[in-house]
Amino acid sequence: MAGGNAIRGTRVGAGPMGEAERGESAPRRRVAFWCSQGHETRVAFASEAEAPETWDCPRCGLPAGQDHAAPPPAPRSEPYKTHLAYVRERRSDADGDALLEEALSKLRARRGA
């Protein structure tokens, strides 16, 4: 008698499966999307489903649209901002100097200088 594992040597989804076991597939339609690089992507949707306006191109990652003549533009990438850049947006140089002077005066008072 073999071990106690009845599904040994098989995997989930293995075995003869056909239309009878899975059921009939939904009617589909293919929608073409084009990116700004000229790549075409055809995606299958259920016939009653509404296709999205944009789809990410699997080749280059840019957004793709259904209009071949006018694909969506590439998203504008913002450069990385440091914490200091965000602080400088909120505070002026005069505010920074005042804060620095306040912190230095507290430090000097603590040291007794």
PDB file of C-alpha atoms in Angstrom:
ATOM      1  CA  MET A   1       0.000   0.000   0.000  1.00  0.00           C
ATOM      2  CA  ALA A   2       1.337   3.428  -0.931  1.00  0.00           C
ATOM      3  CA  GLY A   3       1.622   6.407   1.413  1.00  0.00           C
ATOM      4  CA  GLY A   4      -1.430   8.200   2.738  1.00  0.00           C
ATOM      5  CA  ASN A   5      -1.313  11.075   0.259  1.00  0.00           C
ATOM      6  CA  ALA A   6      -4.005  10.493  -2.362  1.00  0.00           C
ATOM      7  CA  ILE A   7      -2.998  13.365  -4.647  1.00  0.00           C
ATOM      8  CA  ARG A   8       0.717  12.633  -4.710  1.00  0.00           C
ATOM      9  CA  GLY A   9       2.280  13.281  -8.081  1.00  0.00           C
ATOM     10  CA  THR A  10      -0.490  15.575  -9.283  1.00  0.00           C
ATOM     11  CA  ARG A  11      -0.939  19.293  -9.209  1.00  0.00           C
ATOM     12  CA  VAL A  12      -3.907  21.553  -8.859  1.00  0.00           C
ATOM     13  CA  GLY A  13      -5.591  21.978 -12.206  1.00  0.00           C
ATOM     14  CA  ALA A  14      -3.978  18.866 -13.682  1.00  0.00           C
ATOM     15  CA  GLY A  15      -6.090  16.376 -15.528  1.00  0.00           C
ATOM     16  CA  PRO A  16      -8.315  16.284 -18.542  1.00  0.00           C
ATOM     17  CA  MET A  17     -10.569  19.282 -18.511  1.00  0.00           C
ATOM     18  CA  GLY A  18     -12.689  20.413 -21.353  1.00  0.00           C
ATOM     19  CA  GLU A  19     -15.579  22.720 -22.057  1.00  0.00           C
ATOM     20  CA  ALA A  20     -17.936  20.328 -20.288  1.00  0.00           C
ATOM     21  CA  GLU A  21     -16.144  20.599 -16.947  1.00  0.00           C
ATOM     22  CA  ARG A  22     -15.251  24.302 -17.108  1.00  0.00           C
ATOM     23  CA  GLY A  23     -18.466  25.508 -18.633  1.00  0.00           C
ATOM     24  CA  GLU A  24     -18.710  27.593 -21.752  1.00  0.00           C
ATOM     25  CA  SER A  25     -16.473  30.622 -21.982  1.00  0.00           C
ATOM     26  CA  ALA A  26     -18.083  34.035 -22.150  1.00  0.00           C
ATOM     27  CA  PRO A  27     -18.236  35.703 -25.559  1.00  0.00           C
ATOM     28  CA  ARG A  28     -15.242  37.968 -25.962  1.00  0.00           C
ATOM     29  CA  ARG A  29     -14.071  40.874 -28.049  1.00  0.00           C
ATOM     30  CA  ARG A  30     -10.535  42.088 -28.620  1.00  0.00           C
ATOM     31  CA  VAL A  31      -9.680  45.758 -28.145  1.00  0.00           C
ATOM     32  CA  ALA A  32      -6.493  47.269 -29.562  1.00  0.00           C
ATOM     33  CA  PHE A  33      -4.445  49.797 -27.578  1.00  0.00           C
ATOM     34  CA  TRP A  34      -1.480  51.825 -28.880  1.00  0.00           C
ATOM     35  CA  CYS A  35       1.204  53.593 -26.850  1.00  0.00           C
ATOM     36  CA  SER A  36       3.263  56.617 -27.908  1.00  0.00           C
ATOM     37  CA  GLN A  37       6.114  54.266 -28.942  1.00  0.00           C
ATOM     38  CA  GLY A  38       3.818  52.665 -31.548  1.00  0.00           C
ATOM     39  CA  HIS A  39       3.426  49.330 -29.765  1.00  0.00           C
ATOM     40  CA  GLU A  40       0.071  47.631 -30.294  1.00  0.00           C
ATOM     41  CA  THR A  41      -1.523  45.573 -27.526  1.00  0.00           C
ATOM     42  CA  ARG A  42      -4.687  43.555 -28.063  1.00  0.00           C
ATOM     43  CA  VAL A  43      -6.614  42.742 -24.907  1.00  0.00           C
ATOM     44  CA  ALA A  44      -9.610  40.394 -24.710  1.00  0.00           C
ATOM     45  CA  PHE A  45     -12.635  41.614 -22.760  1.00  0.00           C
ATOM     46  CA  ALA A  46     -16.033  40.045 -22.214  1.00  0.00           C
ATOM     47  CA  SER A  47     -18.368  41.343 -24.903  1.00  0.00           C
ATOM     48  CA  GLU A  48     -20.636  43.050 -22.374  1.00  0.00           C
ATOM     49  CA  ALA A  49     -17.732  44.574 -20.397  1.00  0.00           C
ATOM     50  CA  GLU A  50     -16.694  48.153 -20.998  1.00  0.00           C
ATOM     51  CA  ALA A  51     -13.056  48.564 -22.063  1.00  0.00           C
ATOM     52  CA  PRO A  52     -10.981  51.127 -20.118  1.00  0.00           C
ATOM     53  CA  GLU A  53      -9.741  54.274 -21.835  1.00  0.00           C
ATOM     54  CA  THR A  54      -6.086  53.465 -21.183  1.00  0.00           C
ATOM     55  CA  TRP A  55      -4.058  50.287 -20.713  1.00  0.00           C
ATOM     56  CA  ASP A  56      -0.414  49.923 -19.697  1.00  0.00           C
ATOM     57  CA  CYS A  57       1.775  48.794 -22.588  1.00  0.00           C
ATOM     58  CA  PRO A  58       3.424  45.470 -21.629  1.00  0.00           C
ATOM     59  CA  ARG A  59       6.521  46.240 -23.745  1.00  0.00           C
ATOM     60  CA  CYS A  60       7.492  49.716 -22.536  1.00  0.00           C
ATOM     61  CA  GLY A  61       5.146  50.456 -19.603  1.00  0.00           C
ATOM     62  CA  LEU A  62       3.755  53.679 -21.074  1.00  0.00           C
ATOM     63  CA  PRO A  63      -0.006  54.299 -21.108  1.00  0.00           C
ATOM     64  CA  ALA A  64      -1.744  53.110 -24.267  1.00  0.00           C
ATOM     65  CA  GLY A  65      -5.039  54.331 -25.706  1.00  0.00           C
ATOM     66  CA  GLN A  66      -7.548  53.069 -28.239  1.00  0.00           C
ATOM     67  CA  ASP A  67      -6.872  55.869 -30.750  1.00  0.00           C
ATOM     68  CA  HIS A  68      -3.924  54.835 -32.946  1.00  0.00           C
ATOM     69  CA  ALA A  69      -3.453  58.388 -34.285  1.00  0.00           C
ATOM     70  CA  ALA A  70      -3.392  60.054 -30.839  1.00  0.00           C
ATOM     71  CA  PRO A  71      -2.011  57.794 -28.107  1.00  0.00           C
ATOM     72  CA  PRO A  72      -1.917  59.192 -24.566  1.00  0.00           C
ATOM     73  CA  PRO A  73       1.244  61.131 -23.694  1.00  0.00           C
ATOM     74  CA  ALA A  74       3.865  59.693 -21.380  1.00  0.00           C
ATOM     75  CA  PRO A  75       3.328  60.728 -17.755  1.00  0.00           C
ATOM     76  CA  ARG A  76       5.497  63.588 -16.597  1.00  0.00           C
ATOM     77  CA  SER A  77       7.958  62.332 -14.041  1.00  0.00           C
ATOM     78  CA  GLU A  78       8.745  64.613 -11.147  1.00  0.00           C
ATOM     79  CA  PRO A  79      12.328  64.578  -9.923  1.00  0.00           C
ATOM     80  CA  TYR A  80      12.971  63.147  -6.485  1.00  0.00           C
ATOM     81  CA  LYS A  81      12.705  65.758  -3.740  1.00  0.00           C
ATOM     82  CA  THR A  82      14.707  65.576  -0.569  1.00  0.00           C
ATOM     83  CA  HIS A  83      13.340  66.468   2.848  1.00  0.00           C
ATOM     84  CA  LEU A  84      15.302  69.711   2.674  1.00  0.00           C
ATOM     85  CA  ALA A  85      13.596  70.640  -0.623  1.00  0.00           C
ATOM     86  CA  TYR A  86      10.168  70.221   0.979  1.00  0.00           C
ATOM     87  CA  VAL A  87      11.244  72.318   3.981  1.00  0.00           C
ATOM     88  CA  ARG A  88      12.506  75.071   1.672  1.00  0.00           C
ATOM     89  CA  GLU A  89       9.121  75.155  -0.059  1.00  0.00           C
ATOM     90  CA  ARG A  90       7.380  75.836   3.272  1.00  0.00           C
ATOM     91  CA  ARG A  91       9.889  78.192   4.891  1.00  0.00           C
ATOM     92  CA  SER A  92      11.854  81.204   3.724  1.00  0.00           C
ATOM     93  CA  ASP A  93      15.563  81.708   4.395  1.00  0.00           C
ATOM     94  CA  ALA A  94      14.693  84.249   7.078  1.00  0.00           C
ATOM     95  CA  ASP A  95      12.464  81.694   8.853  1.00  0.00           C
ATOM     96  CA  GLY A  96      15.265  79.143   8.657  1.00  0.00           C
ATOM     97  CA  ASP A  97      17.792  81.589  10.107  1.00  0.00           C
ATOM     98  CA  ALA A  98      15.401  82.439  12.960  1.00  0.00           C
ATOM     99  CA  LEU A  99      14.833  78.753  13.769  1.00  0.00           C
ATOM    100  CA  LEU A 100      18.566  78.045  13.660  1.00  0.00           C
ATOM    101  CA  GLU A 101      19.328  80.955  15.952  1.00  0.00           C
ATOM    102  CA  GLU A 102      16.631  79.827  18.392  1.00  0.00           C
ATOM    103  CA  ALA A 103      17.997  76.270  18.468  1.00  0.00           C
ATOM    104  CA  LEU A 104      21.580  77.531  18.953  1.00  0.00           C
ATOM    105  CA  SER A 105      20.553  79.835  21.801  1.00  0.00           C
ATOM    106  CA  LYS A 106      18.814  76.901  23.580  1.00  0.00           C
ATOM    107  CA  LEU A 107      21.918  74.767  23.100  1.00  0.00           C
ATOM    108  CA  ARG A 108      24.201  77.490  24.437  1.00  0.00           C
ATOM    109  CA  ALA A 109      21.905  78.020  27.454  1.00  0.00           C
ATOM    110  CA  ARG A 110      22.048  74.283  28.224  1.00  0.00           C
ATOM    111  CA  ARG A 111      25.843  74.264  28.040  1.00  0.00           C
ATOM    112  CA  GLY A 112      26.091  77.398  30.145  1.00  0.00           C
ATOM    113  CA  ALA A 113      28.032  79.314  27.539  1.00  0.00           C
TER     114      ALA A 113
END
